[in-house]
Every structure is written in structure tokens, then in C-alpha cells.
mmCIF file of C-alpha atoms in Angstrom:
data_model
loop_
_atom_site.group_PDB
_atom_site.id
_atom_site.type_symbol
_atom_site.label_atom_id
_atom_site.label_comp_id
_atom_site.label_asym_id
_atom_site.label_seq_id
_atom_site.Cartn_x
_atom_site.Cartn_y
_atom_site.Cartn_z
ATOM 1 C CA UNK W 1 -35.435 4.708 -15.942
ATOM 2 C CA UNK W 2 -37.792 3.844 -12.969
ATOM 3 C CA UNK W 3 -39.337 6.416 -10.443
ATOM 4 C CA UNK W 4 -37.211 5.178 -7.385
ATOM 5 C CA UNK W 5 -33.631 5.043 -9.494
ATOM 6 C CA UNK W 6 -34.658 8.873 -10.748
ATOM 7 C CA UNK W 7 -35.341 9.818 -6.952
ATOM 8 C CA UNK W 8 -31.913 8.326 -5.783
ATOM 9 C CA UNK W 9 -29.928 10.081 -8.317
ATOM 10 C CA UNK W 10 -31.961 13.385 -7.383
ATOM 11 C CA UNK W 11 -31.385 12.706 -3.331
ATOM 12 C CA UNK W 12 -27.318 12.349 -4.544
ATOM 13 C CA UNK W 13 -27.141 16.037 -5.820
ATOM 14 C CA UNK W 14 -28.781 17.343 -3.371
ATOM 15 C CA UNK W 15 -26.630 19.830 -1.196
ATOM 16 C CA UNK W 16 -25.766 18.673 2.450
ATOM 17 C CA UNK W 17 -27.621 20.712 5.160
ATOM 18 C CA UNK W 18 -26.014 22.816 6.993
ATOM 19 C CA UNK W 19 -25.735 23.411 10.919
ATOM 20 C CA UNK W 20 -28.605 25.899 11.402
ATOM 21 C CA UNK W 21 -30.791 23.660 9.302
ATOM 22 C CA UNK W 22 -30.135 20.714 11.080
ATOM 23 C CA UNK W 23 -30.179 22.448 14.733
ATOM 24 C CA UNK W 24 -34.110 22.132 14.979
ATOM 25 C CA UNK W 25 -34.640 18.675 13.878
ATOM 26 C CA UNK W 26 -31.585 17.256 16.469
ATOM 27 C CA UNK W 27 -33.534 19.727 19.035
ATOM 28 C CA UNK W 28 -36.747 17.544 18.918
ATOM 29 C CA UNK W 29 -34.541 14.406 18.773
ATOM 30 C CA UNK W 30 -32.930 15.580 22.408
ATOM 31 C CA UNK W 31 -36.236 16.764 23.370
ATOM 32 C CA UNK W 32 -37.737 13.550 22.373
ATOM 33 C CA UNK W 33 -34.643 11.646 24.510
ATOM 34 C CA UNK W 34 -35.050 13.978 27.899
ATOM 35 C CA UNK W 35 -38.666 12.990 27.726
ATOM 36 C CA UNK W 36 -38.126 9.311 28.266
ATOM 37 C CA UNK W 37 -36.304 7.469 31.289
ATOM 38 C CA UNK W 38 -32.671 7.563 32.316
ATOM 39 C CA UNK W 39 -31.140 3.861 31.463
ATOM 40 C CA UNK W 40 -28.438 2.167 33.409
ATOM 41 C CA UNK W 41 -24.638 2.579 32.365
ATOM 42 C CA UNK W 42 -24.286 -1.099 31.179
ATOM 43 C CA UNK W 43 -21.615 -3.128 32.535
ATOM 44 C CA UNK W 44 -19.279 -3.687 29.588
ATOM 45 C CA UNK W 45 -15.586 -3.135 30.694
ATOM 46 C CA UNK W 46 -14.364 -4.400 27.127
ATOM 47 C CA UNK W 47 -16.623 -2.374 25.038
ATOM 48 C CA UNK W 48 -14.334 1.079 22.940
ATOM 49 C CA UNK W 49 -15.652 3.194 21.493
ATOM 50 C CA UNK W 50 -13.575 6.456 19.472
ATOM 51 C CA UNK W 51 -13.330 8.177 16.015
ATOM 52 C CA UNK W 52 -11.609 4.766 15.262
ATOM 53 C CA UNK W 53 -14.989 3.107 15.837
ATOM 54 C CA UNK W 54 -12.938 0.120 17.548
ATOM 55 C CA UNK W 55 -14.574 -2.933 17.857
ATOM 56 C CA UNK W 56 -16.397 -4.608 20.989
ATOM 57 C CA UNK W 57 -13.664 -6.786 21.987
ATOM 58 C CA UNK W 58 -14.012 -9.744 23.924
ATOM 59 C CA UNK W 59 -16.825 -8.747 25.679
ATOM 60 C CA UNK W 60 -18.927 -7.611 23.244
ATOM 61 C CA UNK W 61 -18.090 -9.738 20.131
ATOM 62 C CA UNK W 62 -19.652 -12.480 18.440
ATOM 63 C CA UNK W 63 -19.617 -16.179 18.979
ATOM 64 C CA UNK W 64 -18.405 -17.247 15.166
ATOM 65 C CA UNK W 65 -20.148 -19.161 13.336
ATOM 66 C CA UNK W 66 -20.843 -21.488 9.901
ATOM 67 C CA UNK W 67 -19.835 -18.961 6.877
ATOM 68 C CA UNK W 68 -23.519 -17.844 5.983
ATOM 69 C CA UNK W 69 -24.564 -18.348 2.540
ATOM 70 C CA UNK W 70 -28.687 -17.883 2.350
ATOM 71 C CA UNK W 71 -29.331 -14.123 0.937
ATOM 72 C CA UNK W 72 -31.067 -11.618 4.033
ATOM 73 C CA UNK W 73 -35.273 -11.668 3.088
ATOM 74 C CA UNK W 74 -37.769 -9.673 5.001
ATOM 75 C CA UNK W 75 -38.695 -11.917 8.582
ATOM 76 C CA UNK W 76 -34.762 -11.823 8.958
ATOM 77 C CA UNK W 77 -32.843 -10.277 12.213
ATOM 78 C CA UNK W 78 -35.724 -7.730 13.805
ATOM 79 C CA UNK W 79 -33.337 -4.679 14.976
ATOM 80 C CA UNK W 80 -35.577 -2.547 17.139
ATOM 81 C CA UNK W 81 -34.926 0.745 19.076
ATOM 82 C CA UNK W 82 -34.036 1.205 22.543
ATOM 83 C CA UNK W 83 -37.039 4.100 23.345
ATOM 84 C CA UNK W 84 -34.467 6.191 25.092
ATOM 85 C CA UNK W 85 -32.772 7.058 22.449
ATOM 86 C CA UNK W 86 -34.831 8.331 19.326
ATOM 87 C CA UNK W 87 -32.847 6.216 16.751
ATOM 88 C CA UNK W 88 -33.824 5.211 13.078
ATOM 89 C CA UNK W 89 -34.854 1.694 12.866
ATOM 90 C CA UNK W 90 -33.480 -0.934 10.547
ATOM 91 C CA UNK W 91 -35.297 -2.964 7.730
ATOM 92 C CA UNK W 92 -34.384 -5.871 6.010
ATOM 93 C CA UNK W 93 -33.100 -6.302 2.067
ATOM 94 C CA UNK W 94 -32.213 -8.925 0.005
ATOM 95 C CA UNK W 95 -28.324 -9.062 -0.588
ATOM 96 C CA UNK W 96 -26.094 -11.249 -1.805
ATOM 97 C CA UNK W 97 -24.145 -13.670 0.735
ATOM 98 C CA UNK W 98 -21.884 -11.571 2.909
ATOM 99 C CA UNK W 99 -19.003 -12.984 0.762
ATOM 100 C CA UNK W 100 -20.298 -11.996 -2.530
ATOM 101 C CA UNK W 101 -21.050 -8.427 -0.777
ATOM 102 C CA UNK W 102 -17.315 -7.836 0.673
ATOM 103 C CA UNK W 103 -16.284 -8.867 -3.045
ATOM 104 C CA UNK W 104 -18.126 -6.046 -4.560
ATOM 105 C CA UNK W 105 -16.900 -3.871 -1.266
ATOM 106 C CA UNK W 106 -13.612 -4.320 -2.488
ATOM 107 C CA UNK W 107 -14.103 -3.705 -6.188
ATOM 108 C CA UNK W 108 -15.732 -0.562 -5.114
ATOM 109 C CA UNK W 109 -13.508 0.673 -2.987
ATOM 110 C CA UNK W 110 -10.518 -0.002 -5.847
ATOM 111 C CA UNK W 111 -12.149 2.457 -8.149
ATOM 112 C CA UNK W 112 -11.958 4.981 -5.354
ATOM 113 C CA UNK W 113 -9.227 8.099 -5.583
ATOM 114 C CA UNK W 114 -6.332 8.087 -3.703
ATOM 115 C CA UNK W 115 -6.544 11.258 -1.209
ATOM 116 C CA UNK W 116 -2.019 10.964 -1.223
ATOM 117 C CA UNK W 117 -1.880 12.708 2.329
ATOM 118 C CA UNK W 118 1.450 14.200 2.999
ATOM 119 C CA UNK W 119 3.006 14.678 6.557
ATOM 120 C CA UNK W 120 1.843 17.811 8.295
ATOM 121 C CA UNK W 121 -2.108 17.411 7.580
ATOM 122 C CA UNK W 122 -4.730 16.733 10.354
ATOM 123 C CA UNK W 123 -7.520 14.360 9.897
ATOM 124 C CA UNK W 124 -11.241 16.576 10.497
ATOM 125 C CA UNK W 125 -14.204 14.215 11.811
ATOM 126 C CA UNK W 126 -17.738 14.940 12.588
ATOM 127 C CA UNK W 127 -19.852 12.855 14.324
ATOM 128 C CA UNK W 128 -22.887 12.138 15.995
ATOM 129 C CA UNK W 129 -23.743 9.299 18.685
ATOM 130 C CA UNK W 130 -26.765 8.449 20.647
ATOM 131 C CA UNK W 131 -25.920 6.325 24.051
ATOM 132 C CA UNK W 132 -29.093 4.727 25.710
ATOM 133 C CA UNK W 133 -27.021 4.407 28.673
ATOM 134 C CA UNK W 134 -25.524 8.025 29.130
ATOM 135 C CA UNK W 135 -28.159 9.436 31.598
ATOM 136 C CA UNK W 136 -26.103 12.571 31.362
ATOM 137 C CA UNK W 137 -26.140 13.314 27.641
ATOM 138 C CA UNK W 138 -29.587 12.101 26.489
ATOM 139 C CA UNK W 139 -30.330 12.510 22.636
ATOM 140 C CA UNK W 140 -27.914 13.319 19.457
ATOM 141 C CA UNK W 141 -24.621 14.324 20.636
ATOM 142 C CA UNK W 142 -21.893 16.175 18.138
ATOM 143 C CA UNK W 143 -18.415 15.869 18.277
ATOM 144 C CA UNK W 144 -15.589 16.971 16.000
ATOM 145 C CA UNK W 145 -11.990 16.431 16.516
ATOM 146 C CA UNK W 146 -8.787 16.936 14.540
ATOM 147 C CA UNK W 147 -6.140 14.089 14.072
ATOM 148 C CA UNK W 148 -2.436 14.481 13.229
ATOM 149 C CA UNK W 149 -1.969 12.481 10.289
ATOM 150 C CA UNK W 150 2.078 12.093 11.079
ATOM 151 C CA UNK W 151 1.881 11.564 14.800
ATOM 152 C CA UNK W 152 5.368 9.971 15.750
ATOM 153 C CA UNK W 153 4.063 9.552 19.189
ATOM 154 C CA UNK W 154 1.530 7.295 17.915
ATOM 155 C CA UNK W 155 3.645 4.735 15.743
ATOM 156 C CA UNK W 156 6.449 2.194 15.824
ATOM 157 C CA UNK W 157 4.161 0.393 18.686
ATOM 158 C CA UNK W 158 4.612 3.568 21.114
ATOM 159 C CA UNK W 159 0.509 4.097 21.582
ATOM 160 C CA UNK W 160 0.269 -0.100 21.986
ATOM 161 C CA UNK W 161 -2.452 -0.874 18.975
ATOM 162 C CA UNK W 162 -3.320 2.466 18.253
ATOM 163 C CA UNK W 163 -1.607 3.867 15.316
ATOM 164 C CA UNK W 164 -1.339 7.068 13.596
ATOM 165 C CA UNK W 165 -3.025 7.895 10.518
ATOM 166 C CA UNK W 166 0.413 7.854 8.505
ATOM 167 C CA UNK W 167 1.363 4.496 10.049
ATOM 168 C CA UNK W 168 -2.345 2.987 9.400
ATOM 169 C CA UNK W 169 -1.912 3.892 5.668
ATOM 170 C CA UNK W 170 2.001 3.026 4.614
ATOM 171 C CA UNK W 171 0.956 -0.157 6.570
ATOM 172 C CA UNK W 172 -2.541 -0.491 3.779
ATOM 173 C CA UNK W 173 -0.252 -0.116 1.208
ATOM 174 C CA UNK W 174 2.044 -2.893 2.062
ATOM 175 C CA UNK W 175 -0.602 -5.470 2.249
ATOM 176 C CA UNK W 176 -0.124 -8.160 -0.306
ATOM 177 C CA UNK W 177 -2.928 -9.789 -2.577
ATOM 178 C CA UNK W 178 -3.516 -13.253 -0.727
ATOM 179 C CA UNK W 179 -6.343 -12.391 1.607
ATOM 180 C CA UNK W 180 -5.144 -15.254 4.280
ATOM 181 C CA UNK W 181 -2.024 -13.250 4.403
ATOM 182 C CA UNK W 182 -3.585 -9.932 4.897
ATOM 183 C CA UNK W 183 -5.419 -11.296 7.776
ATOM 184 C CA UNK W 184 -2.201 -12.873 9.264
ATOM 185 C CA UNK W 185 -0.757 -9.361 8.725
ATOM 186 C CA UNK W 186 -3.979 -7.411 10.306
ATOM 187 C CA UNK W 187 -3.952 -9.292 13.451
ATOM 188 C CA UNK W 188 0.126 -8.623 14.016
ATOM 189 C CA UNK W 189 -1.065 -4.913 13.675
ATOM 190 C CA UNK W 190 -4.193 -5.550 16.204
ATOM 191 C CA UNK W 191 -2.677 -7.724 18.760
ATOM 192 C CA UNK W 192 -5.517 -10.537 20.181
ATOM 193 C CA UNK W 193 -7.281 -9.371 22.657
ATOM 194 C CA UNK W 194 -8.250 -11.747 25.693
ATOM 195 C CA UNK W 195 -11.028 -14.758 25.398
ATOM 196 C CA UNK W 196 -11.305 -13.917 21.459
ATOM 197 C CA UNK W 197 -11.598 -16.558 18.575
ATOM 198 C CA UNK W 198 -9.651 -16.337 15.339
ATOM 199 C CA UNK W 199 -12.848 -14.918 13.537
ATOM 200 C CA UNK W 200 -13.219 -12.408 16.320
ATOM 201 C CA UNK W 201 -9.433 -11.212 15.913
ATOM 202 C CA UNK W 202 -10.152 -11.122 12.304
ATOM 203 C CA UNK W 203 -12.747 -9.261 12.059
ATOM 204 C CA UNK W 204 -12.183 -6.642 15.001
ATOM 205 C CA UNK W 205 -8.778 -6.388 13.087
ATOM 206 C CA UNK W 206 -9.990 -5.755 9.414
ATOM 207 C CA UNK W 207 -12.921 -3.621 10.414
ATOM 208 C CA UNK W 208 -10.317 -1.130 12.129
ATOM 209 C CA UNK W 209 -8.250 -0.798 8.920
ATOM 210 C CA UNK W 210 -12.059 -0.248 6.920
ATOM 211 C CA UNK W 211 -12.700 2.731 9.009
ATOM 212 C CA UNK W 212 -8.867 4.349 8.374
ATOM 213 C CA UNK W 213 -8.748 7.537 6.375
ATOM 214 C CA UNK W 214 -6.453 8.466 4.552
ATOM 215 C CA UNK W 215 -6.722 5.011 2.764
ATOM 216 C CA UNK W 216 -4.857 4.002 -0.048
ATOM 217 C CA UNK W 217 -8.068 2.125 -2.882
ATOM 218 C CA UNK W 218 -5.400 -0.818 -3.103
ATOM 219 C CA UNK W 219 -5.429 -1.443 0.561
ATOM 220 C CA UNK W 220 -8.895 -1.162 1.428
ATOM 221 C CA UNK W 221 -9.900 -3.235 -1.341
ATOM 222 C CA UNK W 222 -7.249 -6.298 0.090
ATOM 223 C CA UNK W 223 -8.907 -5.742 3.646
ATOM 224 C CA UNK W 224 -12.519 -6.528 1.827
ATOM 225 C CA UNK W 225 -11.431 -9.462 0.334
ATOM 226 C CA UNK W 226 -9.488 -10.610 3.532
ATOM 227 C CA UNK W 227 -13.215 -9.880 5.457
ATOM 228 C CA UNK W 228 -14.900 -12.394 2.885
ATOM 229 C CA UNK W 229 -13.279 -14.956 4.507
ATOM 230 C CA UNK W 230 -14.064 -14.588 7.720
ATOM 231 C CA UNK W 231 -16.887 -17.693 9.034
ATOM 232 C CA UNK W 232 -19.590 -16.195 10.790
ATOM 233 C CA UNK W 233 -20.105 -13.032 8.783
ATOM 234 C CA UNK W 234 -23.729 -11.244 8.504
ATOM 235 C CA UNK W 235 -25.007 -8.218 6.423
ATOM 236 C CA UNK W 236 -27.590 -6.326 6.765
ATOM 237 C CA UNK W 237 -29.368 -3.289 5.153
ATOM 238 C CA UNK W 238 -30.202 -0.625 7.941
ATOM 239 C CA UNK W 239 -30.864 3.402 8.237
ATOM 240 C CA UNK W 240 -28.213 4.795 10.440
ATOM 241 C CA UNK W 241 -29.103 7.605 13.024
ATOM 242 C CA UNK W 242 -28.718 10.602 10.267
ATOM 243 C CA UNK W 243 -31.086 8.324 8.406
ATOM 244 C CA UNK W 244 -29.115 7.435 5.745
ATOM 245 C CA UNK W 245 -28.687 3.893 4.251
ATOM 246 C CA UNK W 246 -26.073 1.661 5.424
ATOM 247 C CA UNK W 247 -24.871 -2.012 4.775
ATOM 248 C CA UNK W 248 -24.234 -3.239 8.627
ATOM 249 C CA UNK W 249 -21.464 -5.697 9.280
ATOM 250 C CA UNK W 250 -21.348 -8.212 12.138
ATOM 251 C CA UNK W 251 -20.414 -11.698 13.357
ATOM 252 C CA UNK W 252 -22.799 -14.104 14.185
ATOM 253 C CA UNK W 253 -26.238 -14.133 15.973
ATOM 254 C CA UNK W 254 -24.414 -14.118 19.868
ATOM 255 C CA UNK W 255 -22.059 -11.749 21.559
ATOM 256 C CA UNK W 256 -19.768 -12.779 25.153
ATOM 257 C CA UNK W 257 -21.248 -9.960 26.401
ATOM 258 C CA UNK W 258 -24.054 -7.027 26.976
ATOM 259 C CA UNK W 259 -23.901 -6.033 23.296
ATOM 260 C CA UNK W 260 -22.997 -6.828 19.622
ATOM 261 C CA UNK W 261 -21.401 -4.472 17.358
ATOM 262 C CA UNK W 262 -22.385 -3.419 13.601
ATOM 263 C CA UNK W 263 -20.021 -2.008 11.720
ATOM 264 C CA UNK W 264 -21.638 0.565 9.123
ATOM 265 C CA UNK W 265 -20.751 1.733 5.165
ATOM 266 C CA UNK W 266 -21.727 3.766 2.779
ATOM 267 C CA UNK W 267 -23.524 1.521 0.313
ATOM 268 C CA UNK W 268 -22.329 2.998 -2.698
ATOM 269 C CA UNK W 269 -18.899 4.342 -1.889
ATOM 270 C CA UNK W 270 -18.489 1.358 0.856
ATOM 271 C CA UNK W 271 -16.884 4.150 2.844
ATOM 272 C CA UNK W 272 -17.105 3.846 6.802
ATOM 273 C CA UNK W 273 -20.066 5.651 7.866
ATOM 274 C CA UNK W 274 -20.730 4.496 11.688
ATOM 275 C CA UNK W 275 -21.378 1.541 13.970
ATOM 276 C CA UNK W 276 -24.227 0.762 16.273
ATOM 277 C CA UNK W 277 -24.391 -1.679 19.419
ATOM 278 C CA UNK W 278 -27.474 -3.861 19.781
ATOM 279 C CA UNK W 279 -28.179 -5.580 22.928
ATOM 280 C CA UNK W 280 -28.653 -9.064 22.936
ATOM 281 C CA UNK W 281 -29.942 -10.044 26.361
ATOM 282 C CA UNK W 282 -33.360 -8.534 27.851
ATOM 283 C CA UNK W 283 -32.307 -5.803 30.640
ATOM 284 C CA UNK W 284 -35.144 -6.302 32.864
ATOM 285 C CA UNK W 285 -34.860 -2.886 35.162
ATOM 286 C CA UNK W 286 -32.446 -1.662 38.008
ATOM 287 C CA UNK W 287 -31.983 0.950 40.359
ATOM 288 C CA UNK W 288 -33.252 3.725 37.433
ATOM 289 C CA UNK W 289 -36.779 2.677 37.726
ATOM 290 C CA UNK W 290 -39.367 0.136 36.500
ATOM 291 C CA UNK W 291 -38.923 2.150 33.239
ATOM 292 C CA UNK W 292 -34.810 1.400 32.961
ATOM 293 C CA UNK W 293 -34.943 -1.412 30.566
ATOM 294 C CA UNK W 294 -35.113 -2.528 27.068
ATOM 295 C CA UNK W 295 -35.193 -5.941 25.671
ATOM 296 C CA UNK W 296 -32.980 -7.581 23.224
ATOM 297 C CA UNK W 297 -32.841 -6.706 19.553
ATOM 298 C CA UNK W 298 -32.399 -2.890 20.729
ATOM 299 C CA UNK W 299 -29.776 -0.599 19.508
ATOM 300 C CA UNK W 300 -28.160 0.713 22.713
ATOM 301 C CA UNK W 301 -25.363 2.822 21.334
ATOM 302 C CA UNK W 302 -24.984 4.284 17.673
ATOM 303 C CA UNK W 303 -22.318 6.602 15.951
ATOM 304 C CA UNK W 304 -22.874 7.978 12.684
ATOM 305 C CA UNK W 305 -19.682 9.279 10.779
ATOM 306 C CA UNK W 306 -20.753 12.749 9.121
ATOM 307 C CA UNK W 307 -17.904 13.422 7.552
ATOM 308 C CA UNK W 308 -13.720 13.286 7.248
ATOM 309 C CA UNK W 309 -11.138 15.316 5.304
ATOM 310 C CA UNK W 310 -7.635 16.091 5.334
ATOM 311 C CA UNK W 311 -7.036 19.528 6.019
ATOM 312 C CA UNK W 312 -3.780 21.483 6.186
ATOM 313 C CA UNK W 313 -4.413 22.771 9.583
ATOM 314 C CA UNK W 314 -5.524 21.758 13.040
ATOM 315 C CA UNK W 315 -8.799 23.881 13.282
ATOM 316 C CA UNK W 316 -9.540 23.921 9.358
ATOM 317 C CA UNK W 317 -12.718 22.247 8.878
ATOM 318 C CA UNK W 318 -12.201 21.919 5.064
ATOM 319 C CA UNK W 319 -15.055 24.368 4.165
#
């Protein structure tokens, strides 16, 4: 066994920090953050962001493009950090095509266990997200929330395309094996938003049902297989804001708009672990200052997904 596999399987065991340990290190992160200039709130009316870790949309989604097929090298896509926001900057390793890599997505997430949530449980999620343009909040910011996994106000098209947790995974487990079909089905769930492409539908659509929890293995290993055939596809191996690995997902090179979404996992589990927003136009400077700008290649916005759990009450954090 080699030095770097023995560290890995070391780094697995290791016990997750809690709060009080990780309180000084985010305090010199938002220190770091107040310490720099306040950006501009950019003008993206499309762009959502939630616990669901929705997609761009219109505005901030990628042009598609030819299905890639050369593996990612070092000298690939440069992501740098907006200064503003103390974030963990990517680097570049070889993977298979993005096909080949959403094929062994899916037979990964097959072998997972099937959490069977029953009506009554709420959904627990911790996260943390820096926003270069949230003069307001600089640095790490923590949320947690609780989710009603049977929410009837939420299904049966009453919340438009947002759907409960329930709905979300009945519908996973009625997907059927051909992936053009699941993608067919996954776009009648997410209805087309306006100006996108088929490839941007798809992949705004499959990338949702990635990130649902509770998730049936069966279901989330269709979606995978639907994603491989999506043209335009990219992957990337980055370090999320928790500095953790991550295998980011996108579209293409060019967005409509200010920004282009990543769409992050868990490299081993291929669980949903956050998304980040890289610009991809230079923002030259505005009414913040000659400082309140950053140049293309930056990562604007990022969310890292600490962690989710079904719990049997709204408050119960699962510890």
C-alpha cells in the first residue's frame, strides 16, 4: 500500500470536528473577508440559489456544446478566487471523459443504502456559503434548516417546480432504465425555463434530482446515466470551501449570463456536497470602489453541503 492511499484511509476515520473546533478557523476566514473590499450585488435576476442548490437558469447556464471526450490534464480550466471571499482554490486531475465519470457515478451511487424515509420525518441540512457579492454578510456563513419530508403543500404541482422531499423520491423510484426516457421524464418534473437549450433543461433538471435526499440508489443511479448523455458536459477535480475534494459538474466553457454554475459531489460516495458560481466575464469596478472587481475565472458564490439526515423531529439535529 502507498503512503498517500494509507493517509486517505486514515483522513476517512477521522472524527468530524465539532462546532467549537471549527468556530476559530471560520473566525479568521470572516476576519480575512471584512478585511477586503465590499463587491457589487451582481445583476443576475435568473440566478437560485436554496438547500436545493437549483441551477443557474437561463441566465447563468451554459452555452452547450460538442460531448467532450479528451481526459482533464494540468494547464486545463484555471478556477481562481474572487479575493473577497477567502475560498479554497481548485486544481486540475486527470479523469476519465465526463461520460465514463457519470457511469461510475451511477454504479456508485447503486451500491448505496436505501435511507426508506417514512411520512412524518424532516429533512436536517447544514451548510455553509461564501457570496463575493453580499457586502452585508462577508466571510463563511452557516445555515441549518429542517424540511418536511411529506409536505402536501409542496406536491401534486401546488409549489410550481418545487417538490417535496416525498414527491422528489416516489418520483426517483419510478424512473425507468432508458436514460433518454429519464431525461424526457426529468424535464416534465422541471418545466423549461425561458431562453434554455435542451442540454441546459437537461442538465438543470438531472442535477436537481442528484442533490434530493432521501434518494432511492436505483433512482440516482438512472439520473447518472441520463447526465452521461448530456453534449457539453465538463468535470473537474476541485477543493470545495470546507476544503474537501469534490468532482465539479458543469456545461460548457460559456454561460448567458454573469456566472456559470458547478455542481459539486462527494468523490467517493458521489453524494451532493455543494455548488460554486464562477464568473465568466471580467467585472471591471463600480460604484464600490476601484477595489470592487474581480476578473473572470473567479468563484463568486460557493455552498458547501455539511451534512443531511432524516430525523424524526423538526428541531432534532440527528446527534
Amino acid at each position: 500500500m502507498d503512503e498517500m492511499t494509507k493517509v486517505r484511509e486514515l483522513r476517512s476515520q477521522a472524527p468530524r470536528p465539532d462546532a467549537i473546533r471549527l468556530a476559530a478557523g471560520r473566525r479568521q476566514l470572516t476576519e480575512a473577508a471584512e478585511g477586503g473590499v465590499r463587491a457589487r450585488r451582481l445583476n443576475t435576476p435568473h440566478l437560485r440559489l436554496g438547500w436545493r442548490l437549483a441551477a443557474v437558469g437561463a441566465a447563468a447556464t451554459v452555452t452547450a456544446a460538442a460531448v467532450l471526450s479528451a481526459q482533464l490534464v494540468d494547464g486545463g480550466e484555471g478556477v481562481r478566487t474572487a479575493p473577497v471571499a477567502a475560498m479554497s482554490q481548485s486544481y486540475a486531475v486527470a479523469l476519465g471523459s465526463p461520460a465514463e465519470t457519470l457511469r461510475d457515478a451511477a454504479a456508485t451511487a447503486e451500491r448505496a443504502k436505501d435511507p426508506r424515509p417514512h411520512d412524518g420525518q424532516w429533512v436536517f441540512t447544514e451548510t455553509s456559503r461564501v457570496n463575493a457579492t453580499d457586502g452585508e454578510r462577508p466571510g463563511l456563513v452557516d445555515h441549518s434548516s429542517w424540511s418536511r419530508y411529506d409536505n402536501p403543500s409542496m406536491e401534486g404541482g401546488k409549489a410550481g417546480d418545487d417538490h417535496s422531499p416525498r414527491e422528489i423520491y416516489r418520483f426517483l423510484n419510478s424512473l425507468p432504465e432508458d436514460p433518454a426516457k429519464v431525461r424526457a421524464k426529468a424535464r416534465a418534473f422541471y418545466p423549461k425555463a425561458d431562453g434554455e437549450t435542451r442540454a441546459q433543461h437537461d442538465f438543470r433538471a438531472l442535477t436537481l434530482l442528484t442533490d434530493a435526499y432521501p434518494a432511492p440508489p436505483k433512482g440516482r443511479a438512472a439520473v447518472f446515466r441520463a447526465m452521461a448523455g448530456i453534449p457539453g458536459l465538463k468535470a473537474d477535480s476541485v477543493k470545495d470551501i470546507l476544503g474537501r475534494d469534490a468532482i465539479a459538474l458543469s456545461l460548457g466553457d460559456k454561460a448567458q449570463g454573469d456566472l456559470r454554475g458547478q455542481y459539486l459531489y462527494n468523490p467517493r460516495t458521489w453524494v451532493s456536497s455543494g455548488s460554486r458560481h464562477i464568473a465568466v466575464t471580467d467585472n471591471p469596478g463600480g460604484e464600490g470602489g476601484p477595489e470592487d472587481h474581480w476578473k473572470a475565472g473567479d468563484v463568486i458564490i460557493s455552498e458547501a453541503q455539511e451534512s443531511r439526515v432524516l430525523v424524526d423531529d423538526k428541531g432534532d439535529t440527528g446527534r
